[in-house]
PDB file of C-alpha atoms in Angstrom:
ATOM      1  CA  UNK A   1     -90.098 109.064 224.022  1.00 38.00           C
ATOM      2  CA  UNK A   2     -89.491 107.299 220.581  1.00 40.00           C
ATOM      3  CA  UNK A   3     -88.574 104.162 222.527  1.00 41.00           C
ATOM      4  CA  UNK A   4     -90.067 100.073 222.473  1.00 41.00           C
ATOM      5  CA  UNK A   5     -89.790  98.700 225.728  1.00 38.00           C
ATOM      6  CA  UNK A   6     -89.950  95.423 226.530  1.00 39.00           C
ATOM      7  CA  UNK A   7     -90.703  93.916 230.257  1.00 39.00           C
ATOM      8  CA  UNK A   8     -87.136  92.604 230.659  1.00 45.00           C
ATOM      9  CA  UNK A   9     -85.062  95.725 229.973  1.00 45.00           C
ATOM     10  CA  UNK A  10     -85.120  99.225 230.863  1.00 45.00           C
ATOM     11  CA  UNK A  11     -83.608 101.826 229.481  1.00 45.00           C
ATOM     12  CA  UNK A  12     -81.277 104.685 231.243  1.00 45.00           C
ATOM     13  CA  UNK A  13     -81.663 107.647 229.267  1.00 45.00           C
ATOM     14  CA  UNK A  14     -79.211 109.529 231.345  1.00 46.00           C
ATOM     15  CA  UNK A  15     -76.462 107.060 231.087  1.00 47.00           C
ATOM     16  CA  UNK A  16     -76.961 106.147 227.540  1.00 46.00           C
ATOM     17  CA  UNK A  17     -77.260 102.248 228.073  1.00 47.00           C
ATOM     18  CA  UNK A  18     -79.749  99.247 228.312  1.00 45.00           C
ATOM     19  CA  UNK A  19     -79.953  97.798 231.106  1.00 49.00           C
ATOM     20  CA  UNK A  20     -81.701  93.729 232.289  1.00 48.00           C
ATOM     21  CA  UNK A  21     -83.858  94.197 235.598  1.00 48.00           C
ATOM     22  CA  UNK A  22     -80.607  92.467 237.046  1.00 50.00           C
ATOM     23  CA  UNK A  23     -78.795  96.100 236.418  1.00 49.00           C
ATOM     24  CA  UNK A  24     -76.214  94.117 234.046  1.00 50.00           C
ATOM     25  CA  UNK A  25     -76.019  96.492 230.966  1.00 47.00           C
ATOM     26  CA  UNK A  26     -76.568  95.307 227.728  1.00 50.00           C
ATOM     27  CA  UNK A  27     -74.267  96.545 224.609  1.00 60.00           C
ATOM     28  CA  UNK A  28     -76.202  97.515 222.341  1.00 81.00           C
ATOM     29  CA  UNK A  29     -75.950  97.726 218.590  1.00 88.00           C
ATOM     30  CA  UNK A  30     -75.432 101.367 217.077  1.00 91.00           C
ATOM     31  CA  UNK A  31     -78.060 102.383 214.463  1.00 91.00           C
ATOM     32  CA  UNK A  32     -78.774 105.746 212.062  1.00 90.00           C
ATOM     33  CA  UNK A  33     -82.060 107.098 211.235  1.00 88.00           C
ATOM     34  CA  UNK A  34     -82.353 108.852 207.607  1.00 82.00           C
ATOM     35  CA  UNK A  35     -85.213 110.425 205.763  1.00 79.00           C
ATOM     36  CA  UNK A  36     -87.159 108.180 207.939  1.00 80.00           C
ATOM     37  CA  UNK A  37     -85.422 104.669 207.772  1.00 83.00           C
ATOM     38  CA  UNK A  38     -83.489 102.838 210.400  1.00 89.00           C
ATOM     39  CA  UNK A  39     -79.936 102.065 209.254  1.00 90.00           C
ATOM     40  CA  UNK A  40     -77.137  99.402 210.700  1.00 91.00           C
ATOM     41  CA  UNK A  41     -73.942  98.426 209.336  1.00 91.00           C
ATOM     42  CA  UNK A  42     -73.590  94.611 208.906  1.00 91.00           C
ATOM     43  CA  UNK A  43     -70.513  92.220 208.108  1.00 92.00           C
ATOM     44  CA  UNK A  44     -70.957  90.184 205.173  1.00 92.00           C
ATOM     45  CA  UNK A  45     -67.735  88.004 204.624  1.00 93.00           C
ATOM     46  CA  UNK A  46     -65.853  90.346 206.907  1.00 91.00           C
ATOM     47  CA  UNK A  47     -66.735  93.602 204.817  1.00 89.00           C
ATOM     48  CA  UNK A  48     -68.450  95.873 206.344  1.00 90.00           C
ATOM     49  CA  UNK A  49     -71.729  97.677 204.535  1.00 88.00           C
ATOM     50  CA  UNK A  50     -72.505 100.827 205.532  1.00 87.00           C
ATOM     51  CA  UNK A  51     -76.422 101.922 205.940  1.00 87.00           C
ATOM     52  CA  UNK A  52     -78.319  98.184 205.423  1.00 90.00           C
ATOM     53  CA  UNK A  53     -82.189  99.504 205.861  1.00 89.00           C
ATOM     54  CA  UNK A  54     -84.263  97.763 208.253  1.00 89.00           C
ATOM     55  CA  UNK A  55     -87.054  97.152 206.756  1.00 87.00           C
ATOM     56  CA  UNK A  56     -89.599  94.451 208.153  1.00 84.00           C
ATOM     57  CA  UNK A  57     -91.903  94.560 204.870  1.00 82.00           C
ATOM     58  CA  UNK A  58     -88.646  93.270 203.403  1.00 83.00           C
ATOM     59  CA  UNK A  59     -89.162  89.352 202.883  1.00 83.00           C
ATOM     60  CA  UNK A  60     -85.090  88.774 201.973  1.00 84.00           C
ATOM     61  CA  UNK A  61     -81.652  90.294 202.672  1.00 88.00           C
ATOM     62  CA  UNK A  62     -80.843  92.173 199.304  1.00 88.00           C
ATOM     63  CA  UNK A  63     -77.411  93.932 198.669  1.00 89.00           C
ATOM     64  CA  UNK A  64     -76.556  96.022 195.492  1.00 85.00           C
ATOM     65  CA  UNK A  65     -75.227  93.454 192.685  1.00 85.00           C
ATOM     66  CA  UNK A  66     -72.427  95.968 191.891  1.00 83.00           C
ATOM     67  CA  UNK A  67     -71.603  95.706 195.159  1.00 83.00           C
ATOM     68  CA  UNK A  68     -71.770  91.874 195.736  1.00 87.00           C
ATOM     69  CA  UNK A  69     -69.748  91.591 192.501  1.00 86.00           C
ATOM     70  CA  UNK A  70     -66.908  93.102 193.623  1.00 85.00           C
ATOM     71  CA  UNK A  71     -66.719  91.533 197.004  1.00 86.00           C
ATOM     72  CA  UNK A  72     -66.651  88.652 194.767  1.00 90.00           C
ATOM     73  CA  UNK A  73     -69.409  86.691 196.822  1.00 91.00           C
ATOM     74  CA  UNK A  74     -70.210  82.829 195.909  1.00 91.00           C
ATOM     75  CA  UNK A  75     -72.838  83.039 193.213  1.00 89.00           C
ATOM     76  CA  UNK A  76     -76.007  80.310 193.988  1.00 87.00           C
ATOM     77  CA  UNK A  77     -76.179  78.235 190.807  1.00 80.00           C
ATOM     78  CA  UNK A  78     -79.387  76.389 191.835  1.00 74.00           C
ATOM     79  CA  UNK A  79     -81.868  78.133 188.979  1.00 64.00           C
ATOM     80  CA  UNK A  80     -84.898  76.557 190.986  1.00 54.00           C
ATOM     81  CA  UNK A  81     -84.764  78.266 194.344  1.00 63.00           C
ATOM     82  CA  UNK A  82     -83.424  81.704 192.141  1.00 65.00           C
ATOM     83  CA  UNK A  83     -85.018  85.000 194.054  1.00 68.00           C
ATOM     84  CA  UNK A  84     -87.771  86.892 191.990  1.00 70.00           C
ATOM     85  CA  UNK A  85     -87.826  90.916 193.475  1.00 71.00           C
ATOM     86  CA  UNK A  86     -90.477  93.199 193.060  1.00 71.00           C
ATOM     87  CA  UNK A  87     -90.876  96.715 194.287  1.00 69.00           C
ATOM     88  CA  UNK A  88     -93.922  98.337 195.398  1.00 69.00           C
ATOM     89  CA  UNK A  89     -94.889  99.820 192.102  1.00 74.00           C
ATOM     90  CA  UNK A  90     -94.989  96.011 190.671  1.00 77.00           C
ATOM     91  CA  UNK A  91     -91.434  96.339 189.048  1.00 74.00           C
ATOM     92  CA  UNK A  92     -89.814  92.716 188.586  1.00 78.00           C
ATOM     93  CA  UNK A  93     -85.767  93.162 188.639  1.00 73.00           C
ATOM     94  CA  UNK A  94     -83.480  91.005 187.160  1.00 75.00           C
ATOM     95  CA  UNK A  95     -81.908  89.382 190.497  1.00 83.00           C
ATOM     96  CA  UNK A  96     -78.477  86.961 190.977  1.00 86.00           C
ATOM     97  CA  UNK A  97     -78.859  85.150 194.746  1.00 89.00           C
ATOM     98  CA  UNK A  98     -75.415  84.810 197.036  1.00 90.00           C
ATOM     99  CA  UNK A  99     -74.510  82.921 199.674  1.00 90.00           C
ATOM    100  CA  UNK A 100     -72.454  84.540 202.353  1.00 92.00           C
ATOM    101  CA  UNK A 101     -70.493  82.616 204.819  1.00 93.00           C
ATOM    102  CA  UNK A 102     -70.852  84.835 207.765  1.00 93.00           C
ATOM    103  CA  UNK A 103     -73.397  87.379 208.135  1.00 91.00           C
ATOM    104  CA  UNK A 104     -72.281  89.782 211.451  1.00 90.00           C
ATOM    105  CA  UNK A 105     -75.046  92.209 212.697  1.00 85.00           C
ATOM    106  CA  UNK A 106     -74.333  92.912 216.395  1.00 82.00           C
ATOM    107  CA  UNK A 107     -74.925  89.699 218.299  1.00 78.00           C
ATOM    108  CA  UNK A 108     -76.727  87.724 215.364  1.00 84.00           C
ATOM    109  CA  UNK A 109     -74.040  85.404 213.612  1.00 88.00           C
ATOM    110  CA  UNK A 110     -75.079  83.354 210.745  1.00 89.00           C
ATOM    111  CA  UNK A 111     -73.186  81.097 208.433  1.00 92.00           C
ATOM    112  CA  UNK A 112     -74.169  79.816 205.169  1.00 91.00           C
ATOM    113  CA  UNK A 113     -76.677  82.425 204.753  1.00 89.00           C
ATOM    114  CA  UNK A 114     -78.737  83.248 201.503  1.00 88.00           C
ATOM    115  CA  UNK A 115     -78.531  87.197 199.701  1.00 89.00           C
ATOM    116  CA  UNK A 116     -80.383  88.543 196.965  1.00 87.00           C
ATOM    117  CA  UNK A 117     -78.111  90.649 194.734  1.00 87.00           C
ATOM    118  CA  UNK A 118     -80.216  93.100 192.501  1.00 82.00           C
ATOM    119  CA  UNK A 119     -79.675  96.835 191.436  1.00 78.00           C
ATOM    120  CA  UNK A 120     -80.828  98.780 194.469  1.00 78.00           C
ATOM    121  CA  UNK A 121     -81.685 101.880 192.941  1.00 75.00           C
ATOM    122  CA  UNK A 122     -84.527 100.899 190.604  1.00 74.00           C
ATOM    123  CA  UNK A 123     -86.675 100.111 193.900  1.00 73.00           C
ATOM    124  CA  UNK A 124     -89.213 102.541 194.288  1.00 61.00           C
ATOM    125  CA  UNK A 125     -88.547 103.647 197.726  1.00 64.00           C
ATOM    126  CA  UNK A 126     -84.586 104.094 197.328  1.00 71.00           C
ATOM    127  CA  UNK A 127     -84.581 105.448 195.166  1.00 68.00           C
ATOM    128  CA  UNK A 128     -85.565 108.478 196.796  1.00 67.00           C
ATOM    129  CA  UNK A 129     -82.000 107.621 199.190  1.00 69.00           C
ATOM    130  CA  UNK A 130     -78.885 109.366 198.918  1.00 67.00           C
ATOM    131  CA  UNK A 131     -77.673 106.470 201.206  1.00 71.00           C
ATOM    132  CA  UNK A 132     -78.015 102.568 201.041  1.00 78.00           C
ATOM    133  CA  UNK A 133     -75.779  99.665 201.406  1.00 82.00           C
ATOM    134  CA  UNK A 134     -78.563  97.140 201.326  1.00 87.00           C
ATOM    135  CA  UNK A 135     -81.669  95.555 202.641  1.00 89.00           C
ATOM    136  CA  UNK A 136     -82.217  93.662 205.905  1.00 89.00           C
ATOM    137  CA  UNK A 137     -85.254  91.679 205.763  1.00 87.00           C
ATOM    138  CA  UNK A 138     -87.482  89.082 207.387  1.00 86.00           C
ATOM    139  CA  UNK A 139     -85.587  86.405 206.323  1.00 82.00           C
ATOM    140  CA  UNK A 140     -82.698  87.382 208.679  1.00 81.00           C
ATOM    141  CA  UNK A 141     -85.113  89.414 211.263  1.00 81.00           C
ATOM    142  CA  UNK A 142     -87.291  86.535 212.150  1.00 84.00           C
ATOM    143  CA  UNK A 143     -87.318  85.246 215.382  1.00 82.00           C
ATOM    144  CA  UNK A 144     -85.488  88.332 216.797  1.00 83.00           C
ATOM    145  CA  UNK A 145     -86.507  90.794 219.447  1.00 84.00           C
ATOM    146  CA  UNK A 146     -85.572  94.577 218.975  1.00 86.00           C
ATOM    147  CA  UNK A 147     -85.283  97.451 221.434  1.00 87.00           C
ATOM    148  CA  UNK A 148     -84.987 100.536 219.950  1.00 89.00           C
ATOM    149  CA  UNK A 149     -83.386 103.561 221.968  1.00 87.00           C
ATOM    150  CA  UNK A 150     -83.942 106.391 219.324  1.00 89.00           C
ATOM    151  CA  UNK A 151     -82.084 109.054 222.561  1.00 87.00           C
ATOM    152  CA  UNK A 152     -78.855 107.134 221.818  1.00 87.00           C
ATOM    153  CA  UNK A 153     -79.346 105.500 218.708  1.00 90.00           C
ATOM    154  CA  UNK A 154     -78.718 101.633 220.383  1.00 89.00           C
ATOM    155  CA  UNK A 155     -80.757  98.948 219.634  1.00 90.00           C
ATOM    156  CA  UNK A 156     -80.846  95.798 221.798  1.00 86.00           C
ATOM    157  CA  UNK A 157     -81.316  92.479 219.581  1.00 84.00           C
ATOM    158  CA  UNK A 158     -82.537  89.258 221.577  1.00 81.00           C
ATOM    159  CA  UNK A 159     -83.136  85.917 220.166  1.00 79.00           C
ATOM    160  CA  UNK A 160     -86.920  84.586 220.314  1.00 70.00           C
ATOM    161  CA  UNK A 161     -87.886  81.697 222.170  1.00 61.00           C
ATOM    162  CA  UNK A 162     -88.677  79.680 219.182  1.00 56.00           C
ATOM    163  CA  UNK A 163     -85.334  80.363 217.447  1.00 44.00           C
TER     164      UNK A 163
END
């Protein structure tokens, strides 16, 4: 099966759930698969955005600037720490960086957290998407464990020891 395990959960394929070796079942987090990707929908300021890729070669969370516009997020004015994004055909995009007060993705919570605002469709690879809502990337992944169970599209997300 199209499924990670990990030593402290196992997964009950005919139930549909995740469960610790303790039998206490763990909620998972509902994903989509798409032309390939894995999709989630994330909280950003209490707005919800629909099919966020998750995409571990990502370095930072990126949403469309459109997007972030309207949602009227705070725009970062320090010009030193400002994000420079690159696709993998070696286009540079002109970027604005955000800072959201609470990021929601299943049981990760953050506050005060740091988003790259850019035009998602002039990336290389999503271009090729008919669906996108943003990027979730390394920045927000590290330090996070998670369980994928592709038979009921839940994934399991457990913080690290080190975080």
């Amino acid at each position: 099966r199209d499924v990670l395990f990990r030593t402290n959960v196992t997964i009950d394929f005919c139930n549909d759930q995740i469960r610790s070796f303790d039998g206490e079942v763990i909620s998972g987090v509902p994903f989509n698969t798409h032309k390939g990707g894995i999709y989630f929908d994330v909280k950003l300021d209490g707005e919800t955005f629909e099919y966020v890729i998750f995409d571990t070669g990502a370095s930072i969370m990126s949403v469309d600037m459109e997007t972030a516009l309207k949602a009227k997020f705070k725009e970062c004015t320090d010009e030193e720490k400002k994000t420079i994004v690159g696709d993998s055909e070696g286009n540079i995009l002109e970027t604005k960086d955000f800072i959201i007060d609470r990021f929601e993705f299943g049981s990760i919570v953050l506050k005060g957290i740091r988003v790259n605002g850019h035009c998602l469709k002039k990336i290389a690879a999503i271009k090729q998407l008919d669906k996108y809502g943003g990027i979730l990337g390394m920045s927000l992944l590290d330090g996070y464990t998670f369980t994928f169970d592709f038979a009921s599209k839940l994934c399991q997300i457990e913080k690290g020891n080190d975080t």
